[in-house]
Coordinates of C-alpha atoms and ligand atoms in Angstrom, one line a residue:
X1 CA 19.8 11.9 6.1
X2 CA 16.8 12.7 3.7
X3 CA 16.9 11.7 -0.4
X4 CA 14.8 14.1 -2.5
X5 CA 14.3 12.6 -5.9
X6 CA 13.2 15.1 -8.5
X7 CA 14.1 17.9 -5.7
X8 CA 14.8 20.2 -8.5
X9 CA 11.0 20.2 -9.7
X10 CA 8.4 22.2 -9.0
X11 CA 7.0 20.7 -5.9
X12 CA 10.5 19.1 -5.0
X13 CA 12.4 22.3 -4.8
X14 CA 9.7 23.7 -2.3
X15 CA 9.6 20.8 -0.1
X16 CA 13.5 21.0 0.3
X17 CA 13.1 24.5 1.3
X18 CA 10.5 23.4 3.8
X19 CA 12.4 20.5 5.3
X20 CA 15.1 22.6 6.2
X21 CA 12.8 25.3 7.6
X22 CA 12.1 22.5 9.6
X23 CA 15.4 21.4 10.8
X24 CA 16.2 18.7 8.2
X25 CA 19.2 20.5 6.7
X26 CA 21.0 18.3 5.2
X27 CA 19.4 16.8 2.0
X28 CA 20.5 14.7 -0.7
X29 CA 19.0 15.5 -4.2
X30 CA 18.9 13.2 -7.1
X31 CA 17.1 14.6 -10.5
X32 CA 18.0 14.0 -14.0
X33 CA 17.3 17.7 -14.8
X34 CA 14.8 16.4 -17.6
X35 CA 12.4 18.8 -16.6
X36 CA 14.2 21.3 -14.4
X37 CA 17.1 23.7 -14.3
X38 CA 20.4 23.2 -12.3
X39 CA 20.1 26.9 -11.3
X40 CA 17.2 25.9 -8.7
X41 CA 20.0 24.7 -6.4
X42 CA 21.6 28.2 -5.9
X43 CA 18.0 29.9 -5.5
X44 CA 17.4 27.1 -2.7
X45 CA 20.5 28.2 -1.3
X46 CA 19.5 31.8 -1.3
X47 CA 16.0 31.1 0.4
X48 CA 17.7 29.0 3.3
X49 CA 21.3 29.6 3.3
X50 CA 21.8 26.9 6.2
X51 CA 21.1 23.9 3.9
X52 CA 23.5 21.5 3.2
X53 CA 22.8 19.9 -0.5
X54 CA 24.4 16.9 -2.0
X55 CA 23.5 16.9 -5.7
X56 CA 23.4 13.9 -8.2
X57 CA 22.4 14.3 -11.6
X58 CA 21.3 10.5 -11.9
X59 CA 18.3 9.1 -13.6
X60 CA 16.2 6.9 -11.1
X61 CA 16.4 4.0 -13.5
X62 CA 20.2 3.9 -13.3
X63 CA 20.5 1.4 -10.5
X64 CA 24.4 1.7 -10.4
X65 CA 24.0 5.5 -10.0
X66 CA 21.4 5.1 -7.2
X67 CA 23.7 2.5 -5.8
X68 CA 26.6 5.2 -5.5
X69 CA 24.3 7.6 -3.6
X70 CA 23.3 5.3 -1.4
X71 CA 26.3 4.0 -0.5
X72 CA 27.9 7.4 -0.1
X73 CA 25.3 8.6 2.2
X74 CA 23.2 7.1 5.1
X75 CA 19.7 7.5 3.6
X76 CA 16.9 7.0 6.2
X77 CA 14.0 8.6 4.1
X78 CA 13.0 9.1 0.6
X79 CA 10.7 11.8 -0.5
X80 CA 10.0 10.7 -4.2
X81 CA 8.8 13.2 -6.7
X82 CA 10.7 11.9 -9.8
X83 CA 8.5 11.1 -12.7
X84 CA 6.8 12.4 -15.7
X85 CA 3.5 14.1 -15.2
X86 CA 1.7 15.5 -18.3
X87 CA -1.6 13.5 -19.0
X88 CA -1.8 14.2 -22.6
X89 CA 1.9 13.1 -23.5
X90 CA 1.2 9.7 -21.4
X91 CA -1.7 8.8 -23.7
X92 CA 0.5 9.5 -26.6
X93 CA 3.5 7.6 -24.9
X94 CA 2.3 5.3 -22.4
X95 CA 5.6 3.0 -22.6
X96 CA 7.6 6.2 -21.6
X97 CA 5.2 7.0 -18.6
X98 CA 5.3 3.0 -17.3
X99 CA 8.9 3.1 -17.8
X100 CA 9.9 6.1 -16.0
X101 CA 7.4 6.1 -13.2
X102 CA 6.8 2.5 -12.5
X103 CA 10.3 1.0 -13.4
X104 CA 12.0 3.9 -12.1
X105 CA 10.2 3.5 -8.8
X106 CA 11.2 -0.5 -9.0
X107 CA 14.7 0.5 -9.4
X108 CA 14.7 3.1 -6.4
X109 CA 12.9 0.5 -4.2
X110 CA 14.9 -2.1 -4.8
X111 CA 18.3 0.0 -4.0
X112 CA 16.4 1.1 -0.8
X113 CA 15.8 -2.4 0.4
X114 CA 19.6 -3.4 -0.4
X115 CA 20.4 -0.3 2.1
X116 CA 17.8 -0.9 4.6
X117 CA 15.8 2.3 3.8
X118 CA 12.3 1.8 5.0
X119 CA 10.9 5.2 4.8
X120 CA 9.1 6.8 1.6
X121 CA 6.8 9.4 1.1
X122 CA 5.4 9.2 -2.5
X123 CA 3.9 11.9 -4.8
X124 CA 0.4 10.8 -5.7
X125 CA -2.3 12.6 -7.1
X126 CA -6.3 13.1 -6.9
X127 CA -6.3 11.4 -10.4
X128 CA -6.5 8.1 -8.5
X129 CA -10.0 9.0 -7.5
X130 CA -11.1 8.2 -11.3
X131 CA -13.9 9.5 -13.0
X132 CA -16.7 8.0 -11.1
X133 CA -16.2 8.5 -7.0
X134 CA -18.7 11.5 -5.6
X135 CA -17.0 14.7 -4.7
X136 CA -15.5 15.5 -2.2
X137 CA -12.8 13.0 -2.4
X138 CA -12.5 10.5 0.6
X139 CA -9.2 8.7 1.1
X140 CA -11.2 5.3 1.3
X141 CA -12.6 5.2 -1.9
X142 CA -11.9 2.9 -4.6
X143 CA -9.0 4.2 -7.0
X144 CA -8.7 4.0 -10.8
X145 CA -7.7 6.2 -13.8
X146 CA -8.4 7.3 -17.0
X147 CA -5.3 7.6 -18.6
X148 CA -1.3 6.0 -18.6
X149 CA -0.2 8.9 -16.2
X150 CA -2.9 8.3 -13.8
X151 CA -2.5 4.6 -14.0
X152 CA 1.1 4.9 -13.2
X153 CA -0.1 6.8 -9.7
X154 CA -2.8 3.9 -8.9
X155 CA -0.1 1.4 -9.6
X156 CA 2.7 2.9 -7.9
X157 CA 0.4 3.3 -4.7
X158 CA -0.6 -0.5 -5.1
X159 CA 3.3 -1.5 -5.2
X160 CA 4.0 0.6 -2.4
X161 CA 1.0 -1.0 -0.3
X162 CA 2.2 -4.2 -1.0
X163 CA 5.9 -4.0 0.0
X164 CA 4.5 -2.6 3.2
X165 CA 2.6 -5.8 3.9
X166 CA 5.9 -8.0 3.2
X167 CA 7.6 -5.9 5.5
X168 CA 6.0 -4.5 8.6
X169 CA 9.0 -2.2 9.3
X170 CA 7.9 0.1 6.3
X171 CA 6.8 3.4 6.6
X172 CA 5.0 4.7 3.6
X173 CA 2.9 7.9 2.9
X174 CA 0.8 8.1 0.0
X175 CA 0.1 11.9 -0.4
X176 CA -2.8 12.7 -3.0
X177 CA -2.2 16.1 -4.3
X178 CA -4.8 18.2 -5.7
X179 CA -3.8 21.1 -7.8
X180 CA -0.7 22.7 -6.7
X181 CA -0.2 26.4 -8.0
X182 CA 1.7 29.6 -6.5
X183 CA 5.2 29.9 -5.8
X184 CA 7.8 30.6 -2.9
X185 CA 7.1 34.0 -1.5
X186 CA 11.0 34.9 -2.4
X187 CA 9.7 34.7 -6.0
X188 CA 13.1 32.6 -6.4
X189 CA 11.6 29.1 -7.2
X190 CA 8.3 28.3 -8.7
X191 CA 6.6 26.7 -12.1
X192 CA 8.0 27.5 -15.3
X193 CA 7.3 24.8 -18.1
X194 CA 8.9 24.4 -21.3
X195 CA 6.6 25.3 -24.3
X196 CA 3.1 25.7 -24.0
X197 CA 1.7 24.7 -20.7
X198 CA -1.1 21.9 -20.4
X199 CA -2.0 23.3 -16.8
X200 CA -4.3 26.3 -15.9
X201 CA -1.9 28.5 -14.0
X202 CA 1.1 28.1 -15.9
X203 CA -1.1 29.2 -19.0
X204 CA -2.5 32.1 -17.2
X205 CA 0.9 33.3 -16.2
X206 CA 2.2 33.1 -19.9
X207 CA -0.9 35.1 -20.7
X208 CA -0.2 37.6 -18.1
X209 CA 3.3 38.5 -19.4
X210 CA 2.2 38.6 -23.1
X211 CA 3.8 35.4 -24.1
X212 CA 0.6 33.7 -25.2
X213 CA -2.2 35.8 -26.6
X214 CA -5.4 34.4 -24.5
X215 CA -6.5 31.6 -22.4
X216 CA -8.9 29.1 -23.9
X217 CA -11.4 27.8 -21.3
X218 CA -12.3 24.5 -21.7
X219 CA -15.8 24.6 -21.6
X220 CA -18.7 26.6 -19.8
X221 CA -21.3 24.2 -19.7
X222 CA -20.6 22.0 -16.7
X223 CA -22.8 21.5 -14.0
X224 CA -20.7 24.1 -12.1
X225 CA -21.8 27.7 -10.4
X226 CA -20.6 29.4 -13.5
X227 CA -20.3 26.3 -15.8
X228 CA -16.5 26.1 -15.9
X229 CA -14.5 23.3 -14.0
X230 CA -14.0 23.3 -10.6
X231 CA -10.8 22.3 -8.9
X232 CA -9.0 22.3 -5.4
X233 CA -6.1 24.7 -5.8
X234 CA -3.7 24.5 -2.9
X235 CA -0.6 26.5 -2.6
X236 CA 3.0 24.7 -3.4
X237 CA 4.3 25.9 0.1
X238 CA 1.3 24.3 1.9
X239 CA 1.8 21.0 -0.1
X240 CA 5.3 21.1 0.9
X241 CA 4.9 21.6 4.7
X242 CA 2.5 18.7 4.3
X243 CA 5.3 16.7 3.4
X244 CA 7.4 17.5 6.6
X245 CA 4.1 16.5 8.5
X246 CA 4.0 13.4 6.9
X247 CA 7.6 12.6 7.4
X248 CA 7.1 13.5 11.4
X249 CA 4.1 10.9 11.2
X250 CA 5.5 7.9 9.4
X251 CA 8.8 8.4 11.7
X252 CA 6.4 7.7 14.8
X253 CA 4.1 5.3 12.6
X254 CA 4.9 2.1 10.6
X255 CA 2.7 0.9 7.8
X256 CA 1.0 3.0 5.1
X257 CA -0.4 6.5 5.6
X258 CA -2.8 7.5 2.6
X259 CA -3.9 11.5 2.9
X260 CA -5.5 14.1 0.4
X261 CA -3.4 17.2 0.3
X262 CA -5.7 19.8 -0.7
X263 CA -7.8 22.8 0.6
X264 CA -11.4 21.3 0.5
X265 CA -12.4 24.5 -1.6
X266 CA -13.1 24.3 -5.1
X267 CA -12.8 27.2 -7.4
X268 CA -13.9 27.6 -11.1
X269 CA -11.6 28.4 -14.0
X270 CA -13.0 32.0 -14.3
X271 CA -12.7 32.4 -10.3
X272 CA -8.9 31.6 -11.2
X273 CA -8.8 34.2 -13.9
X274 CA -10.7 36.9 -11.6
X275 CA -8.2 36.3 -8.8
X276 CA -5.0 36.5 -11.1
X277 CA -6.0 39.6 -12.8
X278 CA -6.7 41.2 -9.2
X279 CA -3.2 39.7 -8.1
X280 CA -1.3 41.0 -11.3
X281 CA -3.1 43.9 -12.5
X282 CA -3.0 42.6 -15.7
X283 CA -6.0 41.5 -17.9
X284 CA -6.3 38.0 -18.8
X285 CA -7.9 37.7 -22.5
X286 CA -9.9 34.3 -22.9
X287 CA -12.2 32.6 -25.4
X288 CA -14.6 29.9 -24.2
X289 CA -14.0 26.8 -26.4
X290 CA -15.1 23.0 -26.1
X291 CA -14.5 20.7 -23.2
X292 CA -11.0 19.1 -22.8
X293 CA -11.7 15.5 -23.4
X294 CA -11.1 13.6 -20.1
X295 CA -11.8 16.5 -17.8
X296 CA -14.6 16.2 -15.3
X297 CA -16.8 19.1 -14.0
X298 CA -15.3 19.2 -10.4
X299 CA -13.3 17.7 -7.7
X300 CA -12.1 18.6 -4.4
X301 CA -10.6 17.0 -1.6
X302 CA -12.1 16.0 1.9
X303 CA -9.2 17.4 3.9
X304 CA -10.0 16.0 7.3
X305 CA -7.8 13.0 7.4
X306 CA -4.7 15.4 7.0
X307 CA -6.0 17.6 9.6
X308 CA -6.6 14.7 12.1
X309 CA -3.6 12.6 11.6
X310 CA -1.0 15.2 10.8
X311 CA -2.3 18.5 12.3
X312 CA -1.7 19.7 8.9
X313 CA -4.2 22.1 7.1
X314 CA -3.4 24.6 4.1
X315 CA -3.0 28.0 5.2
X316 CA -2.7 30.1 2.1
X317 CA -5.8 31.5 0.2
X318 CA -6.3 31.8 -3.3
X319 CA -5.1 35.5 -3.1
X320 CA -2.0 34.6 -1.7
X321 CA -1.4 31.8 -4.3
X322 CA -2.0 34.2 -7.3
X323 CA 0.2 37.0 -5.6
X324 CA 3.2 34.5 -5.1
X325 CA 2.6 33.0 -8.4
X326 CA 2.7 36.4 -10.2
X327 CA 5.9 37.6 -8.2
X328 CA 7.5 34.8 -9.6
X329 CA 6.2 35.0 -12.6
X330 CA 7.2 38.9 -13.2
X331 CA 10.8 38.0 -12.0
X332 CA 11.5 34.9 -14.3
X333 CA 9.2 34.3 -17.3
Ligands
NAD401 P1 8.3 18.5 -11.9 O1 8.6 17.9 -13.6 O2 8.7 19.6 -11.8 O3 9.4 17.6 -11.1 C1 9.6 16.3 -11.2 C2 11.3 16.1 -11.3 O4 11.8 15.2 -11.4 C3 11.8 17.1 -12.5 O5 12.8 18.1 -11.8 C4 12.5 16.2 -13.4 O6 13.7 16.4 -13.9 C5 12.8 15.0 -12.4 N1 12.7 13.6 -13.0 C6 11.8 13.0 -13.7 N2 12.0 11.9 -14.2 C7 12.9 11.5 -13.4 C8 14.1 10.4 -13.6 N3 13.9 9.2 -14.1 N4 15.2 10.3 -12.8 C9 15.2 11.6 -12.2 N5 14.6 12.6 -12.2 C10 13.7 12.5 -12.7 O7 6.8 18.0 -11.6 P2 6.2 18.2 -10.4 O8 5.0 19.3 -10.4 O9 7.2 19.0 -9.2 O10 5.7 16.7 -9.6 C11 6.4 16.4 -8.9 C12 5.6 14.7 -8.4 O11 4.4 15.3 -8.0 C13 5.4 13.7 -10.1 O12 5.7 12.6 -9.3 C14 4.2 14.5 -10.0 O13 3.7 13.4 -11.1 C15 3.4 14.5 -8.8 N6 2.1 15.2 -8.8 C16 2.2 16.6 -9.5 C17 1.1 17.4 -9.4 C18 1.2 18.7 -10.2 O14 0.2 19.4 -10.4 N7 2.2 19.3 -10.3 C19 -0.1 16.7 -9.1 C20 -0.1 15.6 -8.6 C21 0.9 14.7 -8.4
UFG402 N1 -8.0 24.5 -18.3 C1 -8.7 25.5 -19.0 N2 -7.9 26.0 -19.9 C2 -6.5 25.5 -19.8 C3 -5.9 24.7 -19.1 C4 -6.7 24.1 -18.1 O1 -9.9 25.9 -19.1 O2 -5.7 26.0 -20.7 C5 -9.2 24.0 -17.1 C6 -9.5 22.4 -17.2 O3 -10.3 22.4 -18.2 C7 -9.7 22.3 -15.8 C8 -8.8 23.4 -14.8 O4 -8.6 24.3 -15.9 O5 -11.0 22.8 -15.7 C9 -7.6 22.6 -14.3 O6 -6.8 21.9 -15.3 P1 -5.2 21.8 -15.0 O7 -5.0 21.3 -16.5 O8 -4.5 22.8 -14.5 O9 -5.6 20.7 -13.8 P2 -6.3 19.2 -13.9 O10 -7.4 19.3 -12.7 O11 -7.1 19.0 -15.1 O12 -5.1 18.5 -13.9 C10 -4.4 18.3 -12.6 C11 -3.0 17.9 -12.9 C12 -3.2 16.6 -13.5 C13 -3.9 15.4 -12.6 C14 -5.2 16.1 -12.4 C15 -6.1 15.2 -11.6 O13 -2.2 18.7 -13.7 O14 -1.6 15.9 -13.5 O15 -5.2 17.3 -11.8 O16 -5.9 15.1 -10.1 F1 -3.9 14.2 -13.0

């Protein structure tokens, strides 16, 4: 059976759906609901009625709670999403991030080891490429970070590589996500952060429905075609399918798989604004403001390794991402 930590969250919920679509229909979810709603479970069931979900509201730092889950179910693989992800918050509250992301992962790995569970798929990030690598990013490049959130990803990757050295039976996938956006085409699950969003797409969605007045574009003097920041946006459903492919790969291959999950295409902030206006039929008012500290001009993936090893490429384009995001936004925000 598969355990999905953080399975009620944005990427986790879409991955549960795609695991089920691929025939893995019995899934255990552990989520303490600090950044998700319990309603997501019903919505997953509406999308994939054949799914059999076992839900536990447990913090992954709670060893006893996790122990019960592993004693109740025969967990073969863990898909590990649970973690905090806001860069700015991590700068203000580093201990919270190291505690939740690093200690939580250590507790999880300890319980996995006790139960002989040797397969883990981990949510890493393009942030591990740090500020100095040339683009496009290749998996062999050195890793580093510029903020505590990023360091937790660099450190968790290292911990997972080290345990795979110590135990050659371990099967580890380190999936480096680029910028996931969009939503399931049903409009039932998607991303709806509390408060004022930090990330571009959730912010644009709130402007589109009139909950925020205008977008602030962080700088138009970067060395990019229109001066605004360029990123590799990937549809969350493509990203979720990447996890299924990684699962199939590690079940055949022991050791550590490290792959980028991106499209290999970069779009600017203004490209995204235009695409979203087209998808929603709404105008997105914006102002140009100063650069956001810590941002880089441009990043995108070299997506060849995932294609070669997993037979995976992102199939949904920017119009699909904006259309599906708008469908979710219209219904839920
Ligand atoms: P999310 O916040 O929607 O999902 C994370 C889920 O984990 C939430 O449901 C939250 O309640 C749960 N959670 C957090 N800490 C927990 C704990 N200690 N115990 C149990 N549950 C806990 O975020 P997401 O966008 O779905 O991200 C999932 C993973 O992917 C995270 O590890 C994140 O760092 C990583 N990631 C996300 C992005 C992105 O842009 N969304 C990019 C790269 C990597
Ligand atoms: N941006 C704006 N206005 C906003 C928000 C963002 O102009 O209100 C711009 C940013 O300057 C950047 C682009 O939109 O050029 C994308 O910004 P996001 O905050 O959406 O995404 P980032 O690429 O900065 O961050 C993402 C993840 C992080 C991860 C990082 C590096 O959210 O968790 O990628 O991989 F660390």
